[in-house]
mmCIF file of C-alpha atoms and ligand atoms in Angstrom:
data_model
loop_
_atom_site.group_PDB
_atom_site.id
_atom_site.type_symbol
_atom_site.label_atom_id
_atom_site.label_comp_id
_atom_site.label_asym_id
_atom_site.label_seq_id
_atom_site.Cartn_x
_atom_site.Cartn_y
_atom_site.Cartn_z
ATOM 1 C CA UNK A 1 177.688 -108.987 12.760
ATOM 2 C CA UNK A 2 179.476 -111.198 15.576
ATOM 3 C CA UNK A 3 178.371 -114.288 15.659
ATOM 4 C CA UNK A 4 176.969 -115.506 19.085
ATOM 5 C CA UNK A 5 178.010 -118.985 18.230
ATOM 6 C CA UNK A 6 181.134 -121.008 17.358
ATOM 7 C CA UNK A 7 180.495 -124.149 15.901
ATOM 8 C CA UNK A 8 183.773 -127.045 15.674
ATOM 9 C CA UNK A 9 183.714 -130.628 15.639
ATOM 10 C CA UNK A 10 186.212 -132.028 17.759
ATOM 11 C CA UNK A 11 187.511 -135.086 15.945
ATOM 12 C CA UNK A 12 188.900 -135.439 12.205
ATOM 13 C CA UNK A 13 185.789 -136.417 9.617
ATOM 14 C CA UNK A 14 186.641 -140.119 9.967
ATOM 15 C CA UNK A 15 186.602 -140.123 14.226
ATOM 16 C CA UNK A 16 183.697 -139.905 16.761
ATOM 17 C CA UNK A 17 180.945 -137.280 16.103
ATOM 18 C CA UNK A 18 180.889 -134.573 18.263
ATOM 19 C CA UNK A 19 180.172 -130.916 17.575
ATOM 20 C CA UNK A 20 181.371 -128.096 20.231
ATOM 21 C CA UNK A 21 179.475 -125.240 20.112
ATOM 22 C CA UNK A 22 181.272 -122.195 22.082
ATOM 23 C CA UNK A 23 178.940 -119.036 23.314
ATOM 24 C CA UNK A 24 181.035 -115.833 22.764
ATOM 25 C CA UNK A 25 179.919 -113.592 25.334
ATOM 26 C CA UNK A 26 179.378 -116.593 28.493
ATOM 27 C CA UNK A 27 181.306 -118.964 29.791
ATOM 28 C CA UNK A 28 179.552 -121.580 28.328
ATOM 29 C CA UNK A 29 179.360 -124.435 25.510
ATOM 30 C CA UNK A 30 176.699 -127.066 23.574
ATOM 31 C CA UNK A 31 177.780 -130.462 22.300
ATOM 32 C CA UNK A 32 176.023 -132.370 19.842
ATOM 33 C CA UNK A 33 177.047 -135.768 20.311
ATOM 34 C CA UNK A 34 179.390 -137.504 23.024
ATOM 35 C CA UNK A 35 181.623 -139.428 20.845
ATOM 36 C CA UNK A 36 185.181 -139.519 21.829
ATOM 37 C CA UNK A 37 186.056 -136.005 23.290
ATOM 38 C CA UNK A 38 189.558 -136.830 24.529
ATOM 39 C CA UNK A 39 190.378 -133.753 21.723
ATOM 40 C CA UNK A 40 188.660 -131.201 24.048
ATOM 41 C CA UNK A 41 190.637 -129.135 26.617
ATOM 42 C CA UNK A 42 189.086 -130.029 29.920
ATOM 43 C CA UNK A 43 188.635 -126.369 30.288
ATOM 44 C CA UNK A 44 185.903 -126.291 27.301
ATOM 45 C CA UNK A 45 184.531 -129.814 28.492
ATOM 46 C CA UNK A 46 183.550 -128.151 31.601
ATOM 47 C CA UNK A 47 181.892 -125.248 30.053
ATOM 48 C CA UNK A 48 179.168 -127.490 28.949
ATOM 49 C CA UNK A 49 175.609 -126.989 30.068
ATOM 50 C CA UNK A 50 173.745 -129.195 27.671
ATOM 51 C CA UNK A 51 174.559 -132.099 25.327
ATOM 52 C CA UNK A 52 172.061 -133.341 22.522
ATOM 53 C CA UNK A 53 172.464 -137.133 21.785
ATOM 54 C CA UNK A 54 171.424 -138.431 18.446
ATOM 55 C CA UNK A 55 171.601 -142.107 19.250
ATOM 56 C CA UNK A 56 173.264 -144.126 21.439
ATOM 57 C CA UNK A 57 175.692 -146.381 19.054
ATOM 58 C CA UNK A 58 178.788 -146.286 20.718
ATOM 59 C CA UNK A 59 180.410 -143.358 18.283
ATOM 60 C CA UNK A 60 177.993 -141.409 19.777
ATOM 61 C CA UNK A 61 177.798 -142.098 23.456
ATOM 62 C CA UNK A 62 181.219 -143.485 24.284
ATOM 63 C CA UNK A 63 182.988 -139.845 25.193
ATOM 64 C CA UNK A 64 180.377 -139.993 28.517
ATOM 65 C CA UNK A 65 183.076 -141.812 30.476
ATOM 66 C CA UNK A 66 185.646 -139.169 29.999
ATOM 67 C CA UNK A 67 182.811 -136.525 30.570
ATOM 68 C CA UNK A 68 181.817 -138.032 33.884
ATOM 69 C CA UNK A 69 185.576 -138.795 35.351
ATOM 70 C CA UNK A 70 186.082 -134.906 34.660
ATOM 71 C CA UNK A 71 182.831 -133.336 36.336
ATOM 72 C CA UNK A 72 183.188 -135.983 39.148
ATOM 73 C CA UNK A 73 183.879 -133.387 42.331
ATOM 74 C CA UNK A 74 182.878 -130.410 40.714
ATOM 75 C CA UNK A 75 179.774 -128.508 41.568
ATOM 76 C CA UNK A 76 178.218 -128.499 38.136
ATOM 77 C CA UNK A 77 174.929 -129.596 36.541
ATOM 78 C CA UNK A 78 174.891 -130.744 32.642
ATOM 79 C CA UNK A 79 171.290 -131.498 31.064
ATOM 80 C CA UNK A 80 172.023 -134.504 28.775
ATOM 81 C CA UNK A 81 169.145 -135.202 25.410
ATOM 82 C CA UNK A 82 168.575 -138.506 23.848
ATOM 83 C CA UNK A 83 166.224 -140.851 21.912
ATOM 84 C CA UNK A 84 163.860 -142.983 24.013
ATOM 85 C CA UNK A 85 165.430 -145.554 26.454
ATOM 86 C CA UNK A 86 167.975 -143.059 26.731
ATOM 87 C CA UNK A 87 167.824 -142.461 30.603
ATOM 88 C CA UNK A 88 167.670 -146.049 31.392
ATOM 89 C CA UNK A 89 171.274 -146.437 29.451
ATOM 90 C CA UNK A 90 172.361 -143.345 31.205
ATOM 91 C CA UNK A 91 171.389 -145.067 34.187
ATOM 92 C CA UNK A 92 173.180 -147.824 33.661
ATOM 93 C CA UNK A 93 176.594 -146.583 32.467
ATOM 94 C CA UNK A 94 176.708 -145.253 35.934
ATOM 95 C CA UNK A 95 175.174 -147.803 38.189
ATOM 96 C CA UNK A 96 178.362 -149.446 36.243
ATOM 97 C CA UNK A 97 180.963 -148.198 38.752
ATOM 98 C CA UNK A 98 180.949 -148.108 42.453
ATOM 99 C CA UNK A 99 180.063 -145.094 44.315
ATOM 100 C CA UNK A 100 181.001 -146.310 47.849
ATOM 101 C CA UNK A 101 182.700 -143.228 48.877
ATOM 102 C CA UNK A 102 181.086 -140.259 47.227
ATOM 103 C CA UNK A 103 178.709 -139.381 49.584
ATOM 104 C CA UNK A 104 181.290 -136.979 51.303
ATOM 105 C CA UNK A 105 182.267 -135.636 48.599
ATOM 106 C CA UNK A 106 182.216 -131.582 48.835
ATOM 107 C CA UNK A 107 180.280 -130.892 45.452
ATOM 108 C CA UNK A 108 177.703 -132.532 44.296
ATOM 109 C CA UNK A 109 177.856 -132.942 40.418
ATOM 110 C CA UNK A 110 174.677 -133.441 39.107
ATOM 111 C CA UNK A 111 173.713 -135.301 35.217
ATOM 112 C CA UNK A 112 169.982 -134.244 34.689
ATOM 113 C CA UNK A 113 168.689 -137.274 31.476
ATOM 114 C CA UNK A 114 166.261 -136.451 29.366
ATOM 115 C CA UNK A 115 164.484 -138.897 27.018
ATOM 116 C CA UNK A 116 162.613 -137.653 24.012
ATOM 117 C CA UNK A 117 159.484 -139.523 22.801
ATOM 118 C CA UNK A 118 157.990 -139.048 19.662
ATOM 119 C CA UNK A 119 154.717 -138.235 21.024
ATOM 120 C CA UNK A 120 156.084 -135.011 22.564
ATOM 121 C CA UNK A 121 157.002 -135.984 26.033
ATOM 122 C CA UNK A 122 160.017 -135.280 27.378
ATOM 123 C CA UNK A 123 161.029 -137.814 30.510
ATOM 124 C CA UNK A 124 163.864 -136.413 32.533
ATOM 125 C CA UNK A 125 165.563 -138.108 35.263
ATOM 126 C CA UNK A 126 168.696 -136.461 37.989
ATOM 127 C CA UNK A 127 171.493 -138.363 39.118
ATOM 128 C CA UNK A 128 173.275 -136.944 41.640
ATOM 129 C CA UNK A 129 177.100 -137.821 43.055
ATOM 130 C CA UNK A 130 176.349 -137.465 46.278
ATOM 131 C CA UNK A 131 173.079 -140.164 46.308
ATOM 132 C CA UNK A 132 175.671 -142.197 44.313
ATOM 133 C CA UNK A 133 173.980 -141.508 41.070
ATOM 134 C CA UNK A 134 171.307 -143.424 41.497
ATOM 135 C CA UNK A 135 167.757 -142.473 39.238
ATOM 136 C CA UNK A 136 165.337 -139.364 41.209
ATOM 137 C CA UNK A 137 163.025 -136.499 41.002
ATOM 138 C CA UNK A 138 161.459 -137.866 37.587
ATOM 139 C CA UNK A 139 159.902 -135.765 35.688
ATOM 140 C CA UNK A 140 157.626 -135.419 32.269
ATOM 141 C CA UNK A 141 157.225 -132.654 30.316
ATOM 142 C CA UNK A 142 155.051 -131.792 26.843
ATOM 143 C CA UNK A 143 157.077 -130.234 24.610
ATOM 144 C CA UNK A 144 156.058 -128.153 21.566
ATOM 145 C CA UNK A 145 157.221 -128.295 17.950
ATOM 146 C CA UNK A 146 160.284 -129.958 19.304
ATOM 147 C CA UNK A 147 161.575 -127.450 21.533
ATOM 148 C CA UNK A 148 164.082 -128.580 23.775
ATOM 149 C CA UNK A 149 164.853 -124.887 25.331
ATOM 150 C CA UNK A 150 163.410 -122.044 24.614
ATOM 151 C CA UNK A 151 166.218 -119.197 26.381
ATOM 152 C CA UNK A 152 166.289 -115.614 26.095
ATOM 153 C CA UNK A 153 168.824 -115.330 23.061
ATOM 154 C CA UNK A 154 168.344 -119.087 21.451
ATOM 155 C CA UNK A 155 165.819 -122.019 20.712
ATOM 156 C CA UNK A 156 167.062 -125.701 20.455
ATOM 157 C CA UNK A 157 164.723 -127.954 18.067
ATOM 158 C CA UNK A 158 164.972 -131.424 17.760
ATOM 159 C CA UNK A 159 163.360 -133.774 14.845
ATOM 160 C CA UNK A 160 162.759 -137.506 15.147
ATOM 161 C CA UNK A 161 165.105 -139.250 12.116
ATOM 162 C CA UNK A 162 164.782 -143.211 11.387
ATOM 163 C CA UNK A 163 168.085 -144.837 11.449
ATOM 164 C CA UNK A 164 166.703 -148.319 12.017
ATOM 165 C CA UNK A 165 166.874 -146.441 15.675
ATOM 166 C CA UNK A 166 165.821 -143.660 16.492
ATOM 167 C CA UNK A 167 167.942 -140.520 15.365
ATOM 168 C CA UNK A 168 167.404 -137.211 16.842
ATOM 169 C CA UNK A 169 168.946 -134.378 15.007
ATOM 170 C CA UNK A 170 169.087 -130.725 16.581
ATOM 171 C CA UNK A 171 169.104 -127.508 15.512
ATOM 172 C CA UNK A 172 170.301 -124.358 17.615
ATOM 173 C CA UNK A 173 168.884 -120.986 16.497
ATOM 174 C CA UNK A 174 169.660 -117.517 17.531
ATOM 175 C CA UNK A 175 166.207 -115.326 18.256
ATOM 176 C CA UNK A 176 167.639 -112.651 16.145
ATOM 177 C CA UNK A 177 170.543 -110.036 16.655
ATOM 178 C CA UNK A 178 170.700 -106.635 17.587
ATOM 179 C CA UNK A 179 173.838 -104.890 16.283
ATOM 180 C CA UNK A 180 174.418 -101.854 18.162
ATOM 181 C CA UNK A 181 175.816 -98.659 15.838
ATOM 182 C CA UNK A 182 178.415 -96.775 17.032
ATOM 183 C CA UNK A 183 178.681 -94.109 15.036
ATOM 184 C CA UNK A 184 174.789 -93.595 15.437
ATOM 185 C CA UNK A 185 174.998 -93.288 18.981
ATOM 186 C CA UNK A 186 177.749 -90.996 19.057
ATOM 187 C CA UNK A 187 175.930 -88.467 16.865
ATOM 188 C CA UNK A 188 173.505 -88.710 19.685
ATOM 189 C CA UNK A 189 175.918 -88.168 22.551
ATOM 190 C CA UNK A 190 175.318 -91.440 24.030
ATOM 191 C CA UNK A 191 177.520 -93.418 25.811
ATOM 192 C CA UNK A 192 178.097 -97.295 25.842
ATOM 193 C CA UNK A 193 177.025 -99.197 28.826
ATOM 194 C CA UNK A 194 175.427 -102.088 30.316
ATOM 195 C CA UNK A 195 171.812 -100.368 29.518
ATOM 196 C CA UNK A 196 173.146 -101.445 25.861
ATOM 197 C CA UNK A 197 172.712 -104.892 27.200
ATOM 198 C CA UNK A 198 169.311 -104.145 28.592
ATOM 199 C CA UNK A 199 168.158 -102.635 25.594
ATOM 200 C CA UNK A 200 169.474 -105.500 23.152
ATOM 201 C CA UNK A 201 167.512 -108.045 25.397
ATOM 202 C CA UNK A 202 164.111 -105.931 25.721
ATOM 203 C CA UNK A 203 164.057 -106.417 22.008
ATOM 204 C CA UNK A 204 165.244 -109.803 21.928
ATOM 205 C CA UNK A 205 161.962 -109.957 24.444
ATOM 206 C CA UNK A 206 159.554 -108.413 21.715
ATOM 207 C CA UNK A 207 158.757 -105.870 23.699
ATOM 208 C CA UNK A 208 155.854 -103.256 22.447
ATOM 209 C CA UNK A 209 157.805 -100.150 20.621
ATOM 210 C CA UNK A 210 155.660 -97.538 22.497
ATOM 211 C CA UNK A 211 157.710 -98.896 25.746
ATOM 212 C CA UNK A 212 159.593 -96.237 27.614
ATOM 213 C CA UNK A 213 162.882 -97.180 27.983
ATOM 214 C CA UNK A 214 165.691 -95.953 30.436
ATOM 215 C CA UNK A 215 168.871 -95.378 29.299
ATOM 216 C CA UNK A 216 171.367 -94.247 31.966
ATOM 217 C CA UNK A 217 175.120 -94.079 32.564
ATOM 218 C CA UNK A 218 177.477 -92.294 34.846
ATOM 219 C CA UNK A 219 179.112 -88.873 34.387
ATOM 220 C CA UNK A 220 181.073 -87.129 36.340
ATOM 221 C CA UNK A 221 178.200 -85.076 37.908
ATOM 222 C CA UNK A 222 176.343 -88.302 38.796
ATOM 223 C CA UNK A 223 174.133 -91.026 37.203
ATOM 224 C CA UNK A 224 172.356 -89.523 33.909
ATOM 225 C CA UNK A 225 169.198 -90.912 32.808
ATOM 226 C CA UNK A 226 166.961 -91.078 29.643
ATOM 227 C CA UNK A 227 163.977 -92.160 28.181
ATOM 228 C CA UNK A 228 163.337 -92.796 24.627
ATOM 229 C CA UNK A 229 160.429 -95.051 22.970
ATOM 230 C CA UNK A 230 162.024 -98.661 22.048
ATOM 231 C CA UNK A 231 160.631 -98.168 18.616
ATOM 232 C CA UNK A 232 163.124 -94.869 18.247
ATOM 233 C CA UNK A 233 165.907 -96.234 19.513
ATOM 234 C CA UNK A 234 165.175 -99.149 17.436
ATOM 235 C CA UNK A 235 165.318 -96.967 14.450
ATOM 236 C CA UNK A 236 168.113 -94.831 15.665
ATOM 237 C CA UNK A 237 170.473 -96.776 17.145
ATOM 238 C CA UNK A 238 170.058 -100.478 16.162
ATOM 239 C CA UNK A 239 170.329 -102.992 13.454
ATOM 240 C CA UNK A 240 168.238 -106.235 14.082
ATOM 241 C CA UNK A 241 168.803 -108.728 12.059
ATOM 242 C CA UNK A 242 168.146 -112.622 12.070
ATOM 243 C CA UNK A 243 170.130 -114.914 13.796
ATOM 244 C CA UNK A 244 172.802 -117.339 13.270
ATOM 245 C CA UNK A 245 170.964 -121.153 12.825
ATOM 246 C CA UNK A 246 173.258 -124.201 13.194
ATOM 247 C CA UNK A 247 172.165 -127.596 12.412
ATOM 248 C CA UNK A 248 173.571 -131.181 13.468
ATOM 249 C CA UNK A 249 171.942 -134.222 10.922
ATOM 250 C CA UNK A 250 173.591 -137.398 11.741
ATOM 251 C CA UNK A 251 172.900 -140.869 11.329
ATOM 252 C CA UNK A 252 169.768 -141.061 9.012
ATOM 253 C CA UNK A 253 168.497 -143.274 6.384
ATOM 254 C CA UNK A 254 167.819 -141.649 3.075
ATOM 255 C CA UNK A 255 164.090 -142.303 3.005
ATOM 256 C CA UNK A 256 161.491 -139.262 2.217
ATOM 257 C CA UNK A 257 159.998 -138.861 5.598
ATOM 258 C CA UNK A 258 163.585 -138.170 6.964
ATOM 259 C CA UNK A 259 164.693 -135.743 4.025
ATOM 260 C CA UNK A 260 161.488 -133.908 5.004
ATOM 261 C CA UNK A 261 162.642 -133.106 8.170
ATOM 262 C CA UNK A 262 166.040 -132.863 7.504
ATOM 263 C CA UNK A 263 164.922 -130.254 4.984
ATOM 264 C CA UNK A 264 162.674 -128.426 7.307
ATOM 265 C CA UNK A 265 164.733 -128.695 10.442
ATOM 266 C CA UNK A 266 168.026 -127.018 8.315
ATOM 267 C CA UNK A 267 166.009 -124.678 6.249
ATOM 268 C CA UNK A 268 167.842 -121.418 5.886
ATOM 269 C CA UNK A 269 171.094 -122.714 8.278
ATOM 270 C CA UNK A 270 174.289 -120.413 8.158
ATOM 271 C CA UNK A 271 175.863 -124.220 8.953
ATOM 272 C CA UNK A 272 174.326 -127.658 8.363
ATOM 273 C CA UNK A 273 176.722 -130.397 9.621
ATOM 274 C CA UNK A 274 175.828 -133.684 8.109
ATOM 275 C CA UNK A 275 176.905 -136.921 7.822
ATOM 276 C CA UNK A 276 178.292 -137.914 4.753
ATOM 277 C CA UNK A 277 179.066 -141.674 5.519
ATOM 278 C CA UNK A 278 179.279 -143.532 2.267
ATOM 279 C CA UNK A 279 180.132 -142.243 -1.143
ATOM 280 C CA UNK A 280 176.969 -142.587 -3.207
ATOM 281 C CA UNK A 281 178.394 -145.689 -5.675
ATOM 282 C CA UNK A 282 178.116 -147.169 -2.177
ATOM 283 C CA UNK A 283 174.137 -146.079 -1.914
ATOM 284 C CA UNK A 284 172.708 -149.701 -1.388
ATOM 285 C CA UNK A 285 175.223 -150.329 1.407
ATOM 286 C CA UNK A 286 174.799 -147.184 3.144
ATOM 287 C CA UNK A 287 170.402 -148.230 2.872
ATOM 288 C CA UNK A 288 171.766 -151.183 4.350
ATOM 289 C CA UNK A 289 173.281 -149.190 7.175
ATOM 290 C CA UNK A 290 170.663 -146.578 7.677
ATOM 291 C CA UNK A 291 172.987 -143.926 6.454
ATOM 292 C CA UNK A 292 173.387 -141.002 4.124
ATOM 293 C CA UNK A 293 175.869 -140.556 1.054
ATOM 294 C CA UNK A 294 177.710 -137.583 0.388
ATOM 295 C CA UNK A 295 175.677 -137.243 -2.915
ATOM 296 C CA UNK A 296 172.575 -136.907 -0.704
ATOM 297 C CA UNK A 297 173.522 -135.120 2.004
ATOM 298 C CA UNK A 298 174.576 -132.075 -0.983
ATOM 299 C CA UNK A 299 171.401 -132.304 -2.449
ATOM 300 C CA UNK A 300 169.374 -132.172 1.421
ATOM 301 C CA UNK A 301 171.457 -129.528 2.097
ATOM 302 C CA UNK A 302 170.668 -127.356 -1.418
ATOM 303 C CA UNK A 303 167.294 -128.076 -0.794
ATOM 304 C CA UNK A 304 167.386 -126.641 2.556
ATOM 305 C CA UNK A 305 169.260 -123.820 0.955
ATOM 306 C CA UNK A 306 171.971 -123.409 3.912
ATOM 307 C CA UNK A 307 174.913 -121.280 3.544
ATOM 308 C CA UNK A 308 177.504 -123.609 4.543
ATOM 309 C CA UNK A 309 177.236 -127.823 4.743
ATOM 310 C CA UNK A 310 180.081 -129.231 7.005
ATOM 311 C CA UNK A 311 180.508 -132.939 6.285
ATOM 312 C CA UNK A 312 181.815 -135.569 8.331
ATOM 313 C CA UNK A 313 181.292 -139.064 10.057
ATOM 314 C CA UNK A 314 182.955 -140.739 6.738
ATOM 315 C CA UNK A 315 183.470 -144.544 6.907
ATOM 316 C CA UNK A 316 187.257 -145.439 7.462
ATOM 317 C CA UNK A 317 186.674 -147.433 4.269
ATOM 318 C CA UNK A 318 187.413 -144.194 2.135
ATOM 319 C CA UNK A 319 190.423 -143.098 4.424
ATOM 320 C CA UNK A 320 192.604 -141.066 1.559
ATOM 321 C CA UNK A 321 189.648 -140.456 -0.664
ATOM 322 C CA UNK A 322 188.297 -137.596 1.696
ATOM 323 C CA UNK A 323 187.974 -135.327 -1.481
ATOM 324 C CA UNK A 324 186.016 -137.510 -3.309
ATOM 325 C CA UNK A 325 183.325 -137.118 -0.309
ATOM 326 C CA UNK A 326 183.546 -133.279 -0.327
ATOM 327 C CA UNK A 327 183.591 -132.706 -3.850
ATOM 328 C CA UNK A 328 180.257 -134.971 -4.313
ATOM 329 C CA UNK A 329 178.868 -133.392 -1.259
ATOM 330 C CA UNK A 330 179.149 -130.366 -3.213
ATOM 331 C CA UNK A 331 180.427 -127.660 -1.079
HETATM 332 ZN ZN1 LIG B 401 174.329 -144.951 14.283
HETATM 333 ZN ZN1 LIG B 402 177.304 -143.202 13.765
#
């Protein structure tokens, strides 16, 4: 199977949190957290289309600068997630600078804020260069079970995490994937072509296995076409299997209400990437500071049963002793 998505964080385990998350067949990329992205290539900064904020310490929020002077001109929109109160700081970091002279300005790059609420709503607010980024076109929105987007190929989930502040963590799941076999449709005489495409995302649609379906393709005596039932080709051709599930925990108190959700929201991850802040001889200090220790992010991550857990956001305090983290983390 090819995975659909490339997870990386950007910085070393002791610098800012922020998790790139690359698509491989579009042009296009996730972050999970805006700490400092300076490490990103401004080509992959400006592949973004949506960044999930946990929090808004400044480890978390303070890469939005260098995200804003590199969109500035550019005729691009990026959908931005945070805890409550988080449009009212986006708001501010902007009303920060002057915007005197952007009204001209050819292309009109756009920051759409959304704040999530516990109760479900979702507040969303647009800034736009040209109006000088001031606040507009508010908007409120229910959401369900903590979905964020719902696309054709993916659903993002978020969970509400107490970190004396609100913490959102995120998790980014594939519907499922449809592996194509090539040797199957050989035997069959059928040629690759964008109908493959088609097909993958009428079943990625859950559509009824009694559908007709048309397959077509050119030869050299003109456009072929035929139809088979999905459910045949489904048994013939493809190879659907569940999808790749990334998770981003950060910045959470080890209490049981938050290793519920942790537990739930990661549950059956290919990759969980959690903080692993304080070493666990270090367990009252890290209560003290809201945060997990490697020794508990292992065990939330056994009991979530992922396949991989990535650790990082260690405290410079243990700079040299970065094996001791892993190896109690467990992984
Ligand atoms: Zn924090
Ligand atoms: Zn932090």
């Amino acid at each position: 199977m090819t995975p659909q998505f490339h997870p990386s964080l950007v910085n070393g385990p002791f610098d800012d949190p922020a998790l790139y998350v690359d698509f491989l067949y579009e042009r296009r990329a996730l972050l999970f957290d805006l700490g400092d992205i300076r490490a990103l290539p401004p080509r992959k900064i400006l592949r973004l289309t949506h960044i999930f904020i946990s929090h808004t310490h400044i480890d978390h929020f303070i890469g939005f600068d260098h995200l804003l002077r590199l969109c500035l001109g550019r005729s691009k929109r990026i959908h931005l997630f945070g805890p409550p109160g988080f449009t009212a700081r986006v708001e501010h970091r902007l009303a920060s600078y002057t915007w005197n002279l952007v009204k001209s300005y050819p292309a009109d790059f756009t920051l759409v804020a959304a704040e999530l609420h516990p109760d479900g709503r979702s507040i969303s607010a647009e800034f736009h260069c040209r109006s000088g980024f001031r606040r507009e076109n508010e908007h409120t929105v229910q959401l369900h079970n903590g979905i964020l987007l719902d696309e054709e190929t993916f659903r993002l989930r978020t969970v509400f995490l107490d970190h004396k502040t609100v913490s959102l963590a995120y998790a980014l799941e594939e519907k499922s994937h449809v592996n194509i076999m090539k040797n199957r449709l050989l035997e069959l005489g059928l040629p690759t072509g964008p109908w493959l495409a088609e097909l993958k995302r009428a079943i990625l649609r859950g559509e009824a296995d009694d559908k007709l379906f048309r397959a077509w393709w050119h030869a050299a005596g003109g456009m072929v076409e035929r139809h088979f039932a999905l459910g045949e080709l489904k048994k013939e051709i493809l190879q659907v299997v569940p999808g790749q599930k990334i998770a981003y925990v950060t910045d959470a108190a080890y209490t049981p209400a938050n290793a519920a959700r942790i537990v739930d929201l990661a549950r059956g991850a290919d990759y969980l990437f959690i903080e692993a802040t304080f070493l666990d001889a270090d367990r009252e200090r890290a209560a003290e500071r809201h945060h997990l220790t490697a020794l508990q992010a292992g065990r939330l991550a056994r009991q979530a049963g992922v396949a991989r857990a990535i650790p990082f956001h260690f405290s410079p305090r243990y700079q040299g002793m970065e094996d001791r983290l892993r190896e109690e983390l467990g992984q």
